Amino acid sequence: MIKLTDVSKQFKDKRQLVKAIDYVSLDVKEGHVVGLIGENGAGKTTLLRMLCTLIRPDEGEITVNGKDIFEQQESYRSSLGVLFGAETGLYNRLTARENLEYFASLYNMSNHDTKNRIDMLAKRFGMRKYLDRRVEGFSKGMKQKVAISRTLIHNPSIVLFDEPTTGLDITSSNVFREFIFQLKEEGKTIIFSTHMMDEVEQLCDDLIMMHKGQVVYEGELETLFANENSRDLNYLFTSKIVRGDLYV
Ligand SMILES: Nc1ncnc2c1ncn2[C@@H]1O[C@H](COP(=O)(O)OP(=O)(O)OP(=O)(O)O)[C@@H](O)[C@H]1O
Ligand SMILES: [Mg+2]
């Protein structure tokens, strides 16, 4: 469904060229949950930023259902839900409902659809009690639920998250996990980066392992476990990154 072909991206950093993405080719299947892992600086955020058309590759092509994402940016973006980091991007002075209404208006949603969608999300995430309170007094977990709802307000088919649980406590992380299961049931395609191996083990169908801008493993998690005769992703990650001896 989402296909990257020989995608590269360089940045100039203090007159030095950094290869953030180094000829990456990938295929993400519709309805799959994909975990994106790699050390700091491996290129995860850069990859996700390209996938949501925030930056263009220097070389290569990114297509969704065979169409270049930059050539159909507007319609592609309306099918995307994006959440970067634990930053919620919410307006503290507005209530949760007003925040969601605002984001719905950015997608030109009708009042009727907006109301129905907010009702549904509030029910699903248990937000009804505080839907009409200002966000400024919310706990991190409450804010996260609103932020996730914001990401989903327009019912996107592809959802991208960059380290969605970094800095969150166990309860809030569990909210995220529960939410991934629900999205998966709805058949959405989900890609998220994380440093938490147990998150990948629990939630993902597929794995993309990156190292220094290159993909060192792409495929089903179960296939990796079977080939390596181990289900310890932490160990498998370390053996690939540190010793480079993973069978792929
Ligand atoms: N705007 C930029 N300008 C200069 N260099 C950049 C820029 N964005 C990314 N880079 C560089 O590209 C490389 C990949 O960075 P990226 O943020 O994609 O890594 P990451 O895998 O998301 O790391 P982390 O786990 O720390 O979030 C790094 O060397 C980084 O310094
Ligand atoms: Mg990053």
mmCIF file of C-alpha atoms and ligand atoms in Angstrom:
data_model
loop_
_atom_site.group_PDB
_atom_site.id
_atom_site.type_symbol
_atom_site.label_atom_id
_atom_site.label_comp_id
_atom_site.label_asym_id
_atom_site.label_seq_id
_atom_site.Cartn_x
_atom_site.Cartn_y
_atom_site.Cartn_z
ATOM 1 C CA MET A 1 0.000 0.000 0.000
ATOM 2 C CA ILE A 2 2.719 2.476 1.041
ATOM 3 C CA LYS A 3 5.821 1.979 -1.031
ATOM 4 C CA LEU A 4 9.209 3.663 -0.779
ATOM 5 C CA THR A 5 11.657 3.154 -3.622
ATOM 6 C CA ASP A 6 15.321 4.150 -3.204
ATOM 7 C CA VAL A 7 14.439 7.094 -0.985
ATOM 8 C CA SER A 8 17.293 9.318 0.221
ATOM 9 C CA LYS A 9 17.440 12.442 2.318
ATOM 10 C CA GLN A 10 20.482 14.469 3.320
ATOM 11 C CA PHE A 11 20.750 17.390 5.694
ATOM 12 C CA LYS A 12 23.454 20.021 5.930
ATOM 13 C CA ASP A 13 24.596 20.191 9.505
ATOM 14 C CA LYS A 14 27.327 22.771 10.204
ATOM 15 C CA ARG A 15 28.607 22.436 6.638
ATOM 16 C CA GLN A 16 28.701 18.678 7.004
ATOM 17 C CA LEU A 17 26.342 16.506 5.009
ATOM 18 C CA VAL A 18 24.333 14.016 7.075
ATOM 19 C CA LYS A 19 22.704 11.119 5.263
ATOM 20 C CA ALA A 20 19.525 10.831 7.328
ATOM 21 C CA ILE A 21 17.918 8.348 4.918
ATOM 22 C CA ASP A 22 20.197 6.296 2.700
ATOM 23 C CA TYR A 23 18.480 4.590 -0.256
ATOM 24 C CA VAL A 24 15.584 3.096 1.640
ATOM 25 C CA SER A 25 13.051 0.841 -0.072
ATOM 26 C CA LEU A 26 10.034 -0.389 1.860
ATOM 27 C CA ASP A 27 6.600 -1.842 1.421
ATOM 28 C CA VAL A 28 3.925 -1.336 4.089
ATOM 29 C CA LYS A 29 0.818 -3.488 3.767
ATOM 30 C CA GLU A 30 -2.694 -2.158 4.210
ATOM 31 C CA GLY A 31 -4.179 -2.833 7.648
ATOM 32 C CA HIS A 32 -0.844 -3.728 9.214
ATOM 33 C CA VAL A 33 0.654 -2.286 12.376
ATOM 34 C CA VAL A 34 4.307 -1.494 11.759
ATOM 35 C CA GLY A 35 6.909 -0.712 14.426
ATOM 36 C CA LEU A 36 9.815 1.528 13.456
ATOM 37 C CA ILE A 37 12.872 1.063 15.652
ATOM 38 C CA GLY A 38 16.476 2.251 15.624
ATOM 39 C CA GLU A 39 19.011 4.102 17.745
ATOM 40 C CA ASN A 40 18.907 7.880 18.202
ATOM 41 C CA GLY A 41 19.652 9.482 14.847
ATOM 42 C CA ALA A 42 18.836 6.337 12.846
ATOM 43 C CA GLY A 43 16.396 8.278 10.646
ATOM 44 C CA LYS A 44 12.994 7.320 12.091
ATOM 45 C CA THR A 45 11.597 10.835 12.468
ATOM 46 C CA THR A 46 12.951 11.850 9.062
ATOM 47 C CA LEU A 47 11.217 8.861 7.481
ATOM 48 C CA LEU A 48 7.910 9.709 9.183
ATOM 49 C CA ARG A 49 8.223 13.372 8.210
ATOM 50 C CA MET A 50 8.622 12.353 4.588
ATOM 51 C CA LEU A 51 5.664 9.981 4.851
ATOM 52 C CA CYS A 52 3.438 12.828 5.955
ATOM 53 C CA THR A 53 4.793 15.089 3.163
ATOM 54 C CA LEU A 54 6.433 17.557 5.572
ATOM 55 C CA ILE A 55 9.746 17.100 3.760
ATOM 56 C CA ARG A 56 10.566 15.800 0.307
ATOM 57 C CA PRO A 57 13.134 13.117 -0.414
ATOM 58 C CA ASP A 58 16.213 14.222 -2.399
ATOM 59 C CA GLU A 59 15.902 11.068 -4.453
ATOM 60 C CA GLY A 60 13.479 8.207 -4.830
ATOM 61 C CA GLU A 61 9.740 7.875 -4.758
ATOM 62 C CA ILE A 62 7.021 7.403 -2.154
ATOM 63 C CA THR A 63 3.694 6.087 -3.402
ATOM 64 C CA VAL A 64 0.414 5.145 -1.781
ATOM 65 C CA ASN A 65 -1.707 2.758 -3.814
ATOM 66 C CA GLY A 66 0.595 3.427 -6.740
ATOM 67 C CA LYS A 67 0.313 7.218 -6.658
ATOM 68 C CA ASP A 68 3.124 9.596 -5.718
ATOM 69 C CA ILE A 69 2.210 11.176 -2.370
ATOM 70 C CA PHE A 70 3.587 14.587 -3.348
ATOM 71 C CA GLU A 71 1.533 14.690 -6.542
ATOM 72 C CA GLN A 72 -1.742 14.198 -4.687
ATOM 73 C CA GLN A 73 -0.753 15.927 -1.464
ATOM 74 C CA GLU A 74 -4.128 17.295 -0.512
ATOM 75 C CA SER A 75 -6.164 14.110 -0.847
ATOM 76 C CA TYR A 76 -3.330 12.055 0.632
ATOM 77 C CA ARG A 77 -3.082 14.313 3.681
ATOM 78 C CA SER A 78 -6.793 14.011 4.320
ATOM 79 C CA SER A 79 -6.347 10.240 4.615
ATOM 80 C CA LEU A 80 -3.553 10.683 7.198
ATOM 81 C CA GLY A 81 -3.634 10.970 10.978
ATOM 82 C CA VAL A 82 -0.353 12.176 12.450
ATOM 83 C CA LEU A 83 0.958 12.569 15.986
ATOM 84 C CA PHE A 84 4.563 13.578 16.591
ATOM 85 C CA GLY A 85 6.070 12.833 19.989
ATOM 86 C CA ALA A 86 4.285 13.312 23.270
ATOM 87 C CA GLU A 87 3.644 16.906 22.143
ATOM 88 C CA THR A 88 -0.107 17.175 21.976
ATOM 89 C CA GLY A 89 -0.465 20.333 19.882
ATOM 90 C CA LEU A 90 -3.628 21.226 21.790
ATOM 91 C CA TYR A 91 -4.812 24.692 22.729
ATOM 92 C CA ASN A 92 -4.841 24.976 26.517
ATOM 93 C CA ARG A 93 -7.406 27.751 26.621
ATOM 94 C CA LEU A 94 -9.955 25.752 24.696
ATOM 95 C CA THR A 95 -11.985 22.862 26.041
ATOM 96 C CA ALA A 96 -11.334 19.353 24.754
ATOM 97 C CA ARG A 97 -14.458 19.602 22.600
ATOM 98 C CA GLU A 98 -13.441 22.993 21.188
ATOM 99 C CA ASN A 99 -10.007 21.621 20.334
ATOM 100 C CA LEU A 100 -11.551 18.702 18.468
ATOM 101 C CA GLU A 101 -14.016 21.007 16.706
ATOM 102 C CA TYR A 102 -11.159 23.220 15.618
ATOM 103 C CA PHE A 103 -9.227 20.334 14.066
ATOM 104 C CA ALA A 104 -12.396 19.017 12.438
ATOM 105 C CA SER A 105 -12.892 22.418 10.814
ATOM 106 C CA LEU A 106 -9.402 22.167 9.306
ATOM 107 C CA TYR A 107 -10.636 19.088 7.459
ATOM 108 C CA ASN A 108 -13.825 20.890 6.377
ATOM 109 C CA MET A 109 -15.996 18.475 8.318
ATOM 110 C CA SER A 110 -19.684 19.353 8.667
ATOM 111 C CA ASN A 111 -21.084 20.247 12.103
ATOM 112 C CA HIS A 112 -23.156 17.095 12.051
ATOM 113 C CA ASP A 113 -20.208 14.787 11.277
ATOM 114 C CA THR A 114 -18.023 16.623 13.792
ATOM 115 C CA LYS A 115 -20.537 16.170 16.574
ATOM 116 C CA ASN A 116 -21.017 12.474 15.848
ATOM 117 C CA ARG A 117 -17.326 11.833 15.605
ATOM 118 C CA ILE A 118 -16.557 13.683 18.870
ATOM 119 C CA ASP A 119 -19.332 11.755 20.647
ATOM 120 C CA MET A 120 -17.933 8.476 19.385
ATOM 121 C CA LEU A 121 -14.320 9.290 20.320
ATOM 122 C CA ALA A 122 -15.300 10.664 23.734
ATOM 123 C CA LYS A 123 -17.183 7.490 24.479
ATOM 124 C CA ARG A 124 -14.425 5.263 23.222
ATOM 125 C CA PHE A 125 -11.680 6.988 25.207
ATOM 126 C CA GLY A 126 -13.745 7.700 28.296
ATOM 127 C CA MET A 127 -13.454 11.482 27.874
ATOM 128 C CA ARG A 128 -17.095 12.425 28.334
ATOM 129 C CA LYS A 129 -16.593 13.685 31.893
ATOM 130 C CA TYR A 130 -14.058 16.297 30.874
ATOM 131 C CA LEU A 131 -14.984 17.008 27.269
ATOM 132 C CA ASP A 132 -16.234 20.500 28.159
ATOM 133 C CA ARG A 133 -13.400 21.451 30.474
ATOM 134 C CA ARG A 134 -10.424 23.532 29.436
ATOM 135 C CA VAL A 135 -7.393 21.447 28.498
ATOM 136 C CA GLU A 136 -4.992 23.490 30.691
ATOM 137 C CA GLY A 137 -5.843 21.574 33.848
ATOM 138 C CA PHE A 138 -5.655 18.115 32.265
ATOM 139 C CA SER A 139 -3.218 15.405 33.298
ATOM 140 C CA LYS A 140 -0.787 14.077 30.687
ATOM 141 C CA GLY A 141 -2.945 11.021 30.085
ATOM 142 C CA MET A 142 -6.102 13.075 29.609
ATOM 143 C CA LYS A 143 -4.277 15.352 27.178
ATOM 144 C CA GLN A 144 -2.969 12.344 25.336
ATOM 145 C CA LYS A 145 -6.456 10.965 24.842
ATOM 146 C CA VAL A 146 -7.596 14.279 23.400
ATOM 147 C CA ALA A 147 -4.492 14.417 21.177
ATOM 148 C CA ILE A 148 -5.131 10.912 19.899
ATOM 149 C CA SER A 149 -8.764 11.838 19.234
ATOM 150 C CA ARG A 150 -7.564 14.890 17.354
ATOM 151 C CA THR A 151 -5.391 12.625 15.188
ATOM 152 C CA LEU A 152 -8.451 10.517 14.389
ATOM 153 C CA ILE A 153 -11.113 13.206 14.092
ATOM 154 C CA HIS A 154 -11.394 12.855 10.293
ATOM 155 C CA ASN A 155 -11.298 9.027 10.380
ATOM 156 C CA PRO A 156 -7.957 8.649 8.577
ATOM 157 C CA SER A 157 -6.998 5.339 6.956
ATOM 158 C CA ILE A 158 -3.263 5.742 7.623
ATOM 159 C CA VAL A 159 -1.974 6.710 11.068
ATOM 160 C CA LEU A 160 1.616 7.799 11.780
ATOM 161 C CA PHE A 161 3.065 8.270 15.263
ATOM 162 C CA ASP A 162 6.543 9.356 16.235
ATOM 163 C CA GLU A 163 7.409 8.042 19.717
ATOM 164 C CA PRO A 164 3.850 8.363 20.985
ATOM 165 C CA THR A 165 4.581 7.033 24.471
ATOM 166 C CA THR A 166 7.903 8.698 25.264
ATOM 167 C CA GLY A 167 7.599 10.459 28.598
ATOM 168 C CA LEU A 168 4.240 8.924 29.432
ATOM 169 C CA ASP A 169 3.476 6.871 32.530
ATOM 170 C CA ILE A 170 2.253 3.289 32.449
ATOM 171 C CA THR A 171 -1.434 4.245 32.484
ATOM 172 C CA SER A 172 -1.087 6.643 29.570
ATOM 173 C CA SER A 173 1.060 4.182 27.636
ATOM 174 C CA ASN A 174 -1.640 1.596 28.157
ATOM 175 C CA VAL A 175 -4.181 4.036 26.738
ATOM 176 C CA PHE A 176 -2.062 4.201 23.631
ATOM 177 C CA ARG A 177 -1.721 0.424 23.391
ATOM 178 C CA GLU A 178 -5.429 -0.116 23.785
ATOM 179 C CA PHE A 179 -6.028 2.454 21.137
ATOM 180 C CA ILE A 180 -3.696 0.745 18.639
ATOM 181 C CA PHE A 181 -5.650 -2.494 19.091
ATOM 182 C CA GLN A 182 -8.890 -0.660 18.351
ATOM 183 C CA LEU A 183 -7.470 1.020 15.256
ATOM 184 C CA LYS A 184 -6.158 -2.283 14.016
ATOM 185 C CA GLU A 185 -9.618 -3.785 14.347
ATOM 186 C CA GLU A 186 -10.910 -0.975 12.174
ATOM 187 C CA GLY A 187 -8.409 -1.992 9.495
ATOM 188 C CA LYS A 188 -6.235 1.105 9.636
ATOM 189 C CA THR A 189 -2.627 1.084 8.543
ATOM 190 C CA ILE A 190 -0.418 2.219 11.409
ATOM 191 C CA ILE A 191 3.271 3.069 11.518
ATOM 192 C CA PHE A 192 4.840 4.178 14.786
ATOM 193 C CA SER A 193 8.387 4.708 15.977
ATOM 194 C CA THR A 194 9.397 3.691 19.455
ATOM 195 C CA HIS A 195 12.309 2.820 21.707
ATOM 196 C CA MET A 196 10.132 0.399 23.675
ATOM 197 C CA MET A 197 10.698 -3.105 22.372
ATOM 198 C CA ASP A 198 7.789 -4.548 24.354
ATOM 199 C CA GLU A 199 5.464 -2.149 22.545
ATOM 200 C CA VAL A 200 6.580 -3.588 19.227
ATOM 201 C CA GLU A 201 6.328 -7.158 20.511
ATOM 202 C CA GLN A 202 2.779 -6.599 21.746
ATOM 203 C CA LEU A 203 1.320 -4.454 19.003
ATOM 204 C CA CYS A 204 3.057 -4.916 15.677
ATOM 205 C CA ASP A 205 2.586 -7.247 12.745
ATOM 206 C CA ASP A 206 5.697 -5.965 11.020
ATOM 207 C CA LEU A 207 8.987 -4.392 11.952
ATOM 208 C CA ILE A 208 11.213 -1.840 10.286
ATOM 209 C CA MET A 209 14.639 -1.733 11.904
ATOM 210 C CA MET A 210 16.811 1.223 10.923
ATOM 211 C CA HIS A 211 20.487 1.905 11.435
ATOM 212 C CA LYS A 212 22.371 4.980 10.233
ATOM 213 C CA GLY A 213 19.737 5.831 7.652
ATOM 214 C CA GLN A 214 19.453 2.317 6.259
ATOM 215 C CA VAL A 215 16.872 -0.394 6.768
ATOM 216 C CA VAL A 216 18.514 -3.440 8.331
ATOM 217 C CA TYR A 217 15.326 -5.480 8.727
ATOM 218 C CA GLU A 218 11.930 -5.141 7.145
ATOM 219 C CA GLY A 219 9.280 -7.775 7.462
ATOM 220 C CA GLU A 220 7.012 -9.741 9.718
ATOM 221 C CA LEU A 221 7.931 -9.874 13.357
ATOM 222 C CA GLU A 222 7.023 -13.557 13.530
ATOM 223 C CA THR A 223 9.323 -14.335 10.602
ATOM 224 C CA LEU A 224 12.193 -12.595 12.358
ATOM 225 C CA PHE A 225 11.515 -14.522 15.568
ATOM 226 C CA ALA A 226 11.337 -17.819 13.673
ATOM 227 C CA ASN A 227 14.499 -17.195 11.647
ATOM 228 C CA GLU A 228 16.466 -16.151 14.701
ATOM 229 C CA ASN A 229 15.008 -18.745 17.009
ATOM 230 C CA SER A 230 14.399 -16.054 19.608
ATOM 231 C CA ARG A 231 11.468 -13.876 20.607
ATOM 232 C CA ASP A 232 13.640 -11.387 22.455
ATOM 233 C CA LEU A 233 13.519 -8.290 20.271
ATOM 234 C CA ASN A 234 15.893 -6.408 22.542
ATOM 235 C CA TYR A 235 18.505 -9.101 22.005
ATOM 236 C CA LEU A 236 17.816 -9.336 18.252
ATOM 237 C CA PHE A 237 18.071 -5.571 17.883
ATOM 238 C CA THR A 238 21.360 -5.460 19.742
ATOM 239 C CA SER A 239 22.813 -8.347 17.762
ATOM 240 C CA LYS A 240 21.944 -6.651 14.497
ATOM 241 C CA ILE A 241 23.088 -3.189 15.485
ATOM 242 C CA VAL A 242 26.139 -4.019 17.542
ATOM 243 C CA ARG A 243 27.378 -7.168 15.852
ATOM 244 C CA GLY A 244 25.564 -6.875 12.538
ATOM 245 C CA ASP A 245 25.084 -10.632 12.472
ATOM 246 C CA LEU A 246 21.342 -10.986 12.166
ATOM 247 C CA TYR A 247 20.079 -13.443 9.607
ATOM 248 C CA VAL A 248 17.723 -11.588 7.285
HETATM 249 N N1 LIG B 1 16.513 19.343 10.048
HETATM 250 C C1 LIG B 1 17.680 18.706 10.186
HETATM 251 N N2 LIG B 1 18.842 19.357 9.989
HETATM 252 C C2 LIG B 1 20.026 18.720 10.106
HETATM 253 N N3 LIG B 1 20.157 17.422 10.414
HETATM 254 C C3 LIG B 1 19.035 16.719 10.621
HETATM 255 C C4 LIG B 1 17.731 17.321 10.527
HETATM 256 N N4 LIG B 1 16.805 16.374 10.781
HETATM 257 C C5 LIG B 1 17.486 15.245 11.029
HETATM 258 N N5 LIG B 1 18.817 15.439 10.931
HETATM 259 C C6 LIG B 1 19.859 14.417 11.120
HETATM 260 O O1 LIG B 1 19.450 13.247 10.454
HETATM 261 C C7 LIG B 1 19.760 12.089 11.208
HETATM 262 C C8 LIG B 1 18.482 11.305 11.470
HETATM 263 O O2 LIG B 1 17.681 12.039 12.408
HETATM 264 P P1 LIG B 1 16.230 11.572 12.883
HETATM 265 O O3 LIG B 1 15.678 12.664 13.682
HETATM 266 O O4 LIG B 1 15.474 11.111 11.701
HETATM 267 O O5 LIG B 1 16.596 10.312 13.796
HETATM 268 P P2 LIG B 1 15.650 9.445 14.767
HETATM 269 O O6 LIG B 1 15.831 8.027 14.350
HETATM 270 O O7 LIG B 1 14.297 10.001 14.760
HETATM 271 O O8 LIG B 1 16.347 9.647 16.175
HETATM 272 P P3 LIG B 1 15.692 9.727 17.663
HETATM 273 O O9 LIG B 1 15.520 8.316 18.126
HETATM 274 O O10 LIG B 1 16.740 10.430 18.455
HETATM 275 O O11 LIG B 1 14.414 10.490 17.565
HETATM 276 C C9 LIG B 1 20.477 12.585 12.448
HETATM 277 O O12 LIG B 1 21.868 12.512 12.213
HETATM 278 C C10 LIG B 1 20.025 14.016 12.567
HETATM 279 O O13 LIG B 1 20.995 14.790 13.209
HETATM 280 MG MG MG B 2 13.099 10.822 16.223
#
